[in-house]
Amino acid sequence: MLEKVKEHIDNVQAFKADSKEAIEAFRIQYLGKKGLLKDFFDAFKEVPNEQKKAFGQAINELKELAKEKINSLKESVASQEEEAGIYGDLTRTGYPMEIGARHPISIVKNQIIEVFSRIGFNVSEGPEIEDDWHNFTALNLPAHHPARDMQDTFFIQTDPDVLLRTHTSSVQVRYMEENKPPIRTISPGRVFRNEAISARAHCIFHQVEGLYIDKEVSFADMKQTLLYFTQEMFGKSKIRLRPSYFPFTEPSAEIDIYWGLKTETDYRITKGTGWLEIGGCGMVDPAVMTNCGIDPEEYSGFAFGMGVERIAMLLYQIGDIRMFFENDVRFLKQFSNAL
Ligand code: DAH
């Protein structure tokens, strides 16, 4: 009998459990109403007197051990559960971390900056809330000039001198006022026009302005710069400069790139011509240089401006300009592996 009790003492010491259920089963087995200890205490009466002491000590030891075991197991299971609650399952494989995506407008803007920076252009910026001088007057668009209607303007409050810039050409003026030639700068930024919103037009969009002023800068320099840009940006090797009019340049031109006519999409986006307009350009009007404190007798230069949304729509085949502003994550996520 004593041997049996000792065997159980060993068993209890060796017992391991990591669930509440297993501990409870163990408790019932030893300490339950019909448990082993009850049997041993009942058997105590039958034990011969000279063995009672040793047997009594043994079963008491077994009882204490079983109680201690149960308490310590319960504690360790509870702390395991707590840890699991706080940290989750620590052995689980990790979730991949969701990285954000750069907005397509930023991607394209950065690409444009990168291409021009390779040929020595720096980046300049100006305010989105402009005054009349920088947005219009200095650019050869005096008050009541009909060309002001080319760009429907948002005025702030009732002050006609405070407006949201309608183009980044305003930064040209600021840059020329503050820096003297040689000038090579591009100015990316947000512009605003009071236009009806559609798939092709928005009241907020982005432009990149370019300005190059030095001695003896020619129209050919401009064409070569724009050709280099189109090759680097689109991988297209043919451009066309179509005569146009802008008050701040003379002569002025519209920049078309030859997109090709291989696919149905080429037909659609070039309206069957193969040519695609990406912006305007021209030789900076001498009056504009004078307005900005640069002597047009000594210097000449060219300027250009292009729409960033336009270029992003071309590069990524995006059919509706409004997508850039809706910020639908299903749209934005598609750019997560672009730089
Ligand atoms: N500012 C013109 C626009 O928003 C674009 C432009 C045309 C900019 C010719 C220029 C330029 O610098 O020379 O439509």
Short mmCIF file of C-alpha atoms and ligand atoms in Angstrom, two decimals:
data_model
loop_
_atom_site.label_atom_id
_atom_site.label_comp_id
_atom_site.label_asym_id
_atom_site.label_seq_id
_atom_site.Cartn_x
_atom_site.Cartn_y
_atom_site.Cartn_z
CA MET A 1 0.00 0.00 0.00
CA LEU A 2 2.72 2.43 0.99
CA GLU A 3 4.51 1.60 -2.21
CA LYS A 4 1.45 2.60 -4.21
CA VAL A 5 1.23 5.95 -2.45
CA LYS A 6 4.92 6.59 -3.18
CA GLU A 7 4.37 5.72 -6.83
CA HIS A 8 1.61 8.33 -6.94
CA ILE A 9 3.86 10.90 -5.30
CA ASP A 10 6.30 10.37 -8.17
CA ASN A 11 3.48 10.58 -10.70
CA VAL A 12 2.21 13.84 -9.25
CA GLN A 13 5.67 15.34 -9.29
CA ALA A 14 6.19 14.40 -12.91
CA PHE A 15 2.73 15.49 -14.04
CA LYS A 16 2.55 18.20 -16.72
CA ALA A 17 -0.49 19.92 -18.24
CA ASP A 18 -1.04 22.95 -20.43
CA SER A 19 -4.79 23.22 -20.44
CA LYS A 20 -7.39 23.99 -17.82
CA GLU A 21 -9.25 20.80 -18.74
CA ALA A 22 -6.21 18.56 -18.13
CA ILE A 23 -5.60 20.20 -14.74
CA GLU A 24 -9.22 19.72 -13.75
CA ALA A 25 -9.10 16.04 -14.75
CA PHE A 26 -5.97 15.66 -12.65
CA ARG A 27 -7.65 17.36 -9.68
CA ILE A 28 -10.65 15.04 -9.91
CA GLN A 29 -8.39 12.02 -10.21
CA TYR A 30 -6.61 12.84 -6.93
CA LEU A 31 -8.72 15.21 -4.91
CA GLY A 32 -12.23 14.54 -6.19
CA LYS A 33 -14.96 13.09 -4.03
CA LYS A 34 -14.27 9.67 -5.47
CA GLY A 35 -10.60 10.38 -6.02
CA LEU A 36 -7.51 8.40 -5.16
CA LEU A 37 -6.87 10.27 -1.94
CA LYS A 38 -10.34 9.43 -0.69
CA ASP A 39 -9.52 5.77 -1.35
CA PHE A 40 -6.22 6.08 0.49
CA PHE A 41 -7.81 7.82 3.48
CA ASP A 42 -10.45 5.08 3.58
CA ALA A 43 -7.71 2.45 3.40
CA PHE A 44 -5.93 4.16 6.32
CA LYS A 45 -8.38 2.52 8.73
CA GLU A 46 -7.35 -0.92 7.53
CA VAL A 47 -3.62 -0.29 7.80
CA PRO A 48 -1.95 -2.11 10.73
CA ASN A 49 -1.13 0.25 13.62
CA GLU A 50 2.64 0.07 13.32
CA GLN A 51 2.41 1.23 9.68
CA LYS A 52 -0.16 3.99 10.31
CA LYS A 53 2.39 6.73 10.94
CA ALA A 54 4.37 6.20 7.77
CA PHE A 55 1.27 5.66 5.68
CA GLY A 56 -0.47 8.71 7.14
CA GLN A 57 2.56 10.90 6.42
CA ALA A 58 2.75 9.54 2.89
CA ILE A 59 -0.86 10.21 2.01
CA ASN A 60 -0.69 13.69 3.54
CA GLU A 61 2.38 14.38 1.49
CA LEU A 62 0.59 13.15 -1.62
CA LYS A 63 -2.38 15.41 -0.86
CA GLU A 64 -0.22 18.52 -0.34
CA LEU A 65 1.82 17.78 -3.43
CA ALA A 66 -1.28 17.35 -5.56
CA LYS A 67 -2.69 20.67 -4.29
CA GLU A 68 0.56 22.51 -4.95
CA LYS A 69 0.85 20.98 -8.38
CA ILE A 70 -2.65 22.05 -9.30
CA ASN A 71 -2.04 25.62 -8.11
CA SER A 72 1.24 26.03 -9.95
CA LEU A 73 -0.12 24.52 -13.16
CA LYS A 74 -3.15 26.81 -13.01
CA GLU A 75 -0.90 29.83 -12.61
CA SER A 76 1.29 28.95 -15.56
CA VAL A 77 -1.69 28.26 -17.82
CA ALA A 78 -3.23 31.60 -16.82
CA SER A 79 -0.05 33.49 -17.61
CA GLN A 80 0.26 31.73 -20.95
CA GLU A 81 -3.26 32.78 -21.79
CA GLU A 82 -2.54 36.33 -20.79
CA GLU A 83 0.50 36.46 -23.00
CA ALA A 84 -1.45 35.02 -25.88
CA GLY A 85 -4.08 37.70 -25.31
CA ILE A 86 -1.56 40.51 -25.41
CA TYR A 87 0.83 39.39 -28.09
CA GLY A 88 -1.30 37.00 -30.11
CA ASP A 89 0.16 33.65 -31.01
CA LEU A 90 3.88 34.21 -30.84
CA THR A 91 4.66 31.16 -32.93
CA ARG A 92 2.45 32.26 -35.82
CA THR A 93 4.20 33.32 -39.04
CA GLY A 94 4.14 37.08 -39.55
CA TYR A 95 1.74 38.96 -41.78
CA PRO A 96 3.43 40.76 -44.68
CA MET A 97 3.63 44.44 -43.84
CA GLU A 98 1.38 46.61 -46.00
CA ILE A 99 3.47 49.34 -47.53
CA GLY A 100 1.73 52.36 -48.95
CA ALA A 101 1.80 53.43 -52.57
CA ARG A 102 3.06 56.67 -54.00
CA HIS A 103 0.38 58.64 -55.79
CA PRO A 104 0.71 58.36 -59.59
CA ILE A 105 0.98 62.14 -59.85
CA SER A 106 3.98 62.10 -57.50
CA ILE A 107 5.54 59.23 -59.41
CA VAL A 108 5.28 61.05 -62.74
CA LYS A 109 6.31 64.38 -61.24
CA ASN A 110 9.44 62.80 -59.74
CA GLN A 111 10.25 61.15 -63.05
CA ILE A 112 10.00 64.49 -64.88
CA ILE A 113 12.24 66.13 -62.28
CA GLU A 114 14.74 63.30 -62.61
CA VAL A 115 14.90 63.55 -66.40
CA PHE A 116 15.45 67.32 -66.37
CA SER A 117 17.89 67.22 -63.48
CA ARG A 118 20.21 65.10 -65.64
CA ILE A 119 20.65 68.05 -67.98
CA GLY A 120 21.19 70.62 -65.27
CA PHE A 121 17.72 71.85 -64.36
CA ASN A 122 17.01 72.57 -60.71
CA VAL A 123 13.58 72.57 -59.06
CA SER A 124 11.79 75.72 -57.97
CA GLU A 125 8.44 76.35 -56.36
CA GLY A 126 6.03 79.20 -55.86
CA PRO A 127 2.83 79.83 -53.91
CA GLU A 128 -0.53 78.41 -54.95
CA ILE A 129 -2.26 81.60 -53.86
CA GLU A 130 -0.92 84.21 -56.21
CA ASP A 131 -1.30 87.88 -57.02
CA ASP A 132 -2.31 89.33 -60.35
CA TRP A 133 1.22 90.45 -61.22
CA HIS A 134 2.85 87.01 -61.06
CA ASN A 135 -0.01 85.06 -62.62
CA PHE A 136 -0.95 87.55 -65.35
CA THR A 137 0.48 91.03 -65.68
CA ALA A 138 4.20 90.18 -65.64
CA LEU A 139 3.50 87.43 -68.17
CA ASN A 140 2.34 89.96 -70.70
CA LEU A 141 -1.31 89.64 -69.77
CA PRO A 142 -2.30 93.14 -68.64
CA ALA A 143 -5.74 93.83 -67.16
CA HIS A 144 -8.57 93.26 -69.65
CA HIS A 145 -6.29 91.38 -72.04
CA PRO A 146 -8.53 88.94 -73.90
CA ALA A 147 -6.08 86.06 -73.38
CA ARG A 148 -6.95 86.11 -69.66
CA ASP A 149 -10.07 84.26 -70.69
CA MET A 150 -7.95 81.31 -71.80
CA GLN A 151 -7.80 80.36 -68.14
CA ASP A 152 -10.90 80.74 -66.02
CA THR A 153 -9.70 82.02 -62.70
CA PHE A 154 -10.71 81.39 -59.09
CA PHE A 155 -10.46 84.62 -57.16
CA ILE A 156 -10.22 84.59 -53.42
CA GLN A 157 -12.96 86.61 -51.75
CA THR A 158 -13.67 89.74 -53.70
CA ASP A 159 -10.13 90.98 -54.03
CA PRO A 160 -9.13 90.65 -57.71
CA ASP A 161 -5.49 90.70 -56.65
CA VAL A 162 -5.70 87.46 -54.69
CA LEU A 163 -6.25 84.36 -56.81
CA LEU A 164 -5.42 80.70 -57.16
CA ARG A 165 -2.69 80.42 -59.77
CA THR A 166 -4.03 79.18 -63.09
CA HIS A 167 -0.64 77.92 -64.27
CA THR A 168 2.87 77.38 -62.99
CA SER A 169 4.13 80.11 -65.32
CA SER A 170 3.82 82.37 -62.27
CA VAL A 171 6.88 80.61 -60.84
CA GLN A 172 8.90 81.67 -63.93
CA VAL A 173 8.26 85.27 -62.98
CA ARG A 174 9.21 84.73 -59.34
CA TYR A 175 12.34 82.84 -60.33
CA MET A 176 13.51 85.49 -62.79
CA GLU A 177 12.86 88.21 -60.23
CA GLU A 178 15.08 86.46 -57.72
CA ASN A 179 17.75 84.81 -59.89
CA LYS A 180 19.83 86.03 -62.75
CA PRO A 181 20.90 84.00 -65.81
CA PRO A 182 22.05 81.43 -66.51
CA ILE A 183 18.71 79.97 -65.43
CA ARG A 184 17.69 76.37 -65.81
CA THR A 185 14.75 75.50 -63.65
CA ILE A 186 11.62 73.42 -63.62
CA SER A 187 8.69 74.24 -61.38
CA PRO A 188 6.21 71.50 -60.62
CA GLY A 189 3.02 72.44 -58.85
CA ARG A 190 -0.71 72.44 -58.41
CA VAL A 191 -2.86 74.81 -60.43
CA PHE A 192 -6.53 75.75 -60.36
CA ARG A 193 -9.08 76.67 -62.98
CA ASN A 194 -12.77 77.30 -62.76
CA GLU A 195 -13.66 74.61 -65.24
CA ALA A 196 -16.45 72.08 -65.44
CA ILE A 197 -15.19 68.73 -64.18
CA SER A 198 -15.23 65.88 -66.69
CA ALA A 199 -13.22 62.79 -67.58
CA ARG A 200 -10.67 65.02 -69.32
CA ALA A 201 -10.71 68.20 -67.22
CA HIS A 202 -10.56 69.03 -63.55
CA CYS A 203 -10.58 72.28 -61.60
CA ILE A 204 -7.39 71.22 -59.82
CA PHE A 205 -4.46 69.72 -61.67
CA HIS A 206 -0.67 69.75 -61.83
CA GLN A 207 1.78 71.28 -64.22
CA VAL A 208 5.52 71.34 -64.66
CA GLU A 209 6.94 74.57 -65.93
CA GLY A 210 10.37 74.82 -67.48
CA LEU A 211 12.56 77.88 -67.96
CA TYR A 212 15.93 78.22 -69.63
CA ILE A 213 17.62 81.62 -69.92
CA ASP A 214 21.14 82.31 -71.01
CA LYS A 215 23.08 84.07 -73.73
CA GLU A 216 22.20 83.04 -77.26
CA VAL A 217 19.58 80.46 -76.44
CA SER A 218 17.72 79.47 -79.59
CA PHE A 219 14.52 77.78 -80.67
CA ALA A 220 16.65 74.80 -81.73
CA ASP A 221 17.93 74.47 -78.14
CA MET A 222 14.35 74.30 -76.99
CA LYS A 223 13.40 71.68 -79.52
CA GLN A 224 16.40 69.54 -78.62
CA THR A 225 15.63 69.80 -74.89
CA LEU A 226 12.02 68.77 -75.46
CA LEU A 227 13.07 65.94 -77.74
CA TYR A 228 15.49 64.65 -75.10
CA PHE A 229 12.69 64.80 -72.53
CA THR A 230 10.25 62.85 -74.71
CA GLN A 231 12.83 60.19 -75.44
CA GLU A 232 13.67 59.72 -71.77
CA MET A 233 10.13 59.94 -70.48
CA PHE A 234 8.14 58.07 -73.11
CA GLY A 235 10.73 56.27 -75.19
CA LYS A 236 9.37 58.10 -78.26
CA SER A 237 11.75 59.69 -80.68
CA LYS A 238 9.72 62.12 -82.73
CA ILE A 239 8.22 65.46 -81.70
CA ARG A 240 6.45 68.22 -83.56
CA LEU A 241 6.17 71.88 -82.63
CA ARG A 242 2.91 73.31 -83.89
CA PRO A 243 2.61 77.12 -84.12
CA SER A 244 0.40 78.47 -81.38
CA TYR A 245 -0.14 81.52 -79.22
CA PHE A 246 0.76 82.29 -75.63
CA PRO A 247 1.10 85.88 -74.46
CA PHE A 248 4.34 85.15 -72.60
CA THR A 249 6.23 83.54 -75.47
CA GLU A 250 7.07 84.64 -79.00
CA PRO A 251 7.09 82.57 -81.10
CA SER A 252 4.93 79.99 -79.32
CA ALA A 253 4.23 76.39 -80.09
CA GLU A 254 2.26 73.40 -78.97
CA ILE A 255 4.36 70.30 -78.26
CA ASP A 256 3.14 67.11 -79.91
CA ILE A 257 4.83 63.76 -79.58
CA TYR A 258 4.50 61.02 -82.12
CA TRP A 259 2.81 58.23 -80.21
CA GLY A 260 2.30 55.85 -83.08
CA LEU A 261 -0.73 54.16 -84.56
CA LYS A 262 -0.12 50.50 -83.88
CA THR A 263 -2.87 49.59 -81.47
CA GLU A 264 -6.49 50.47 -80.99
CA THR A 265 -5.52 52.45 -77.88
CA ASP A 266 -3.06 54.47 -79.99
CA TYR A 267 -5.95 55.33 -82.31
CA ARG A 268 -8.20 56.30 -79.43
CA ILE A 269 -5.78 58.49 -77.49
CA THR A 270 -4.39 60.23 -80.57
CA LYS A 271 -7.80 60.57 -82.19
CA GLY A 272 -6.51 58.67 -85.21
CA THR A 273 -3.63 61.06 -85.95
CA GLY A 274 -0.79 59.29 -84.15
CA TRP A 275 0.18 62.67 -82.59
CA LEU A 276 -0.42 63.67 -79.04
CA GLU A 277 -0.22 67.10 -77.44
CA ILE A 278 1.63 67.27 -74.14
CA GLY A 279 2.07 70.99 -73.50
CA GLY A 280 2.98 74.45 -74.71
CA CYS A 281 6.31 76.17 -75.21
CA GLY A 282 8.03 79.12 -76.80
CA MET A 283 10.81 81.70 -76.64
CA VAL A 284 10.30 83.90 -73.60
CA ASP A 285 8.77 87.18 -74.73
CA PRO A 286 11.26 90.09 -74.29
CA ALA A 287 8.55 92.03 -72.45
CA VAL A 288 8.32 89.27 -69.83
CA MET A 289 12.09 89.35 -69.30
CA THR A 290 12.00 93.10 -68.89
CA ASN A 291 9.14 92.80 -66.39
CA CYS A 292 11.30 90.45 -64.36
CA GLY A 293 14.47 92.54 -64.47
CA ILE A 294 16.40 90.61 -67.11
CA ASP A 295 17.76 92.42 -70.14
CA PRO A 296 16.35 90.82 -73.32
CA GLU A 297 19.13 92.43 -75.37
CA GLU A 298 21.68 90.40 -73.48
CA TYR A 299 19.77 87.21 -72.82
CA SER A 300 17.25 84.99 -74.50
CA GLY A 301 15.50 81.86 -73.39
CA PHE A 302 12.71 79.39 -73.74
CA ALA A 303 9.91 78.18 -71.53
CA PHE A 304 7.48 75.33 -71.59
CA GLY A 305 4.61 74.01 -69.55
CA MET A 306 2.97 70.62 -69.42
CA GLY A 307 0.19 68.88 -67.56
CA VAL A 308 1.23 66.14 -65.17
CA GLU A 309 -2.17 64.38 -65.15
CA ARG A 310 -2.07 64.28 -68.93
CA ILE A 311 1.29 62.55 -68.90
CA ALA A 312 0.28 60.14 -66.12
CA MET A 313 -2.89 59.24 -68.05
CA LEU A 314 -0.77 58.45 -71.08
CA LEU A 315 1.85 56.44 -69.27
CA TYR A 316 -0.58 54.40 -67.19
CA GLN A 317 -3.51 54.34 -69.62
CA ILE A 318 -5.86 56.01 -67.16
CA GLY A 319 -9.12 56.93 -68.81
CA ASP A 320 -10.54 59.46 -66.35
CA ILE A 321 -8.74 62.39 -64.71
CA ARG A 322 -11.11 62.29 -61.73
CA MET A 323 -9.49 59.08 -60.52
CA PHE A 324 -6.44 61.05 -59.39
CA PHE A 325 -8.49 62.98 -56.89
CA GLU A 326 -10.88 60.34 -55.60
CA ASN A 327 -8.12 58.45 -53.78
CA ASP A 328 -9.88 55.12 -54.08
CA VAL A 329 -7.38 52.66 -52.55
CA ARG A 330 -8.15 50.09 -55.25
CA PHE A 331 -6.80 52.59 -57.77
CA LEU A 332 -3.86 53.78 -55.66
CA LYS A 333 -2.74 50.27 -54.70
CA GLN A 334 -1.90 49.55 -58.32
CA PHE A 335 1.07 51.89 -58.02
CA SER A 336 2.61 50.24 -54.99
CA ASN A 337 5.60 48.86 -56.83
CA ALA A 338 6.43 52.05 -58.69
CA LEU A 339 9.20 54.19 -57.27
N1 DAH B 1 1.02 78.32 -69.01
C1 DAH B 1 0.50 77.57 -70.15
C2 DAH B 1 -0.81 76.91 -69.79
O1 DAH B 1 -1.04 76.73 -68.65
C3 DAH B 1 1.46 76.54 -70.58
C4 DAH B 1 2.69 77.12 -71.15
C5 DAH B 1 2.78 77.42 -72.49
C6 DAH B 1 3.77 77.44 -70.33
C7 DAH B 1 3.88 77.97 -73.04
C8 DAH B 1 4.90 77.99 -70.89
C9 DAH B 1 4.95 78.26 -72.24
O2 DAH B 1 5.97 78.29 -70.16
O3 DAH B 1 6.09 78.83 -72.77
O4 DAH B 1 -1.57 76.59 -70.64
#
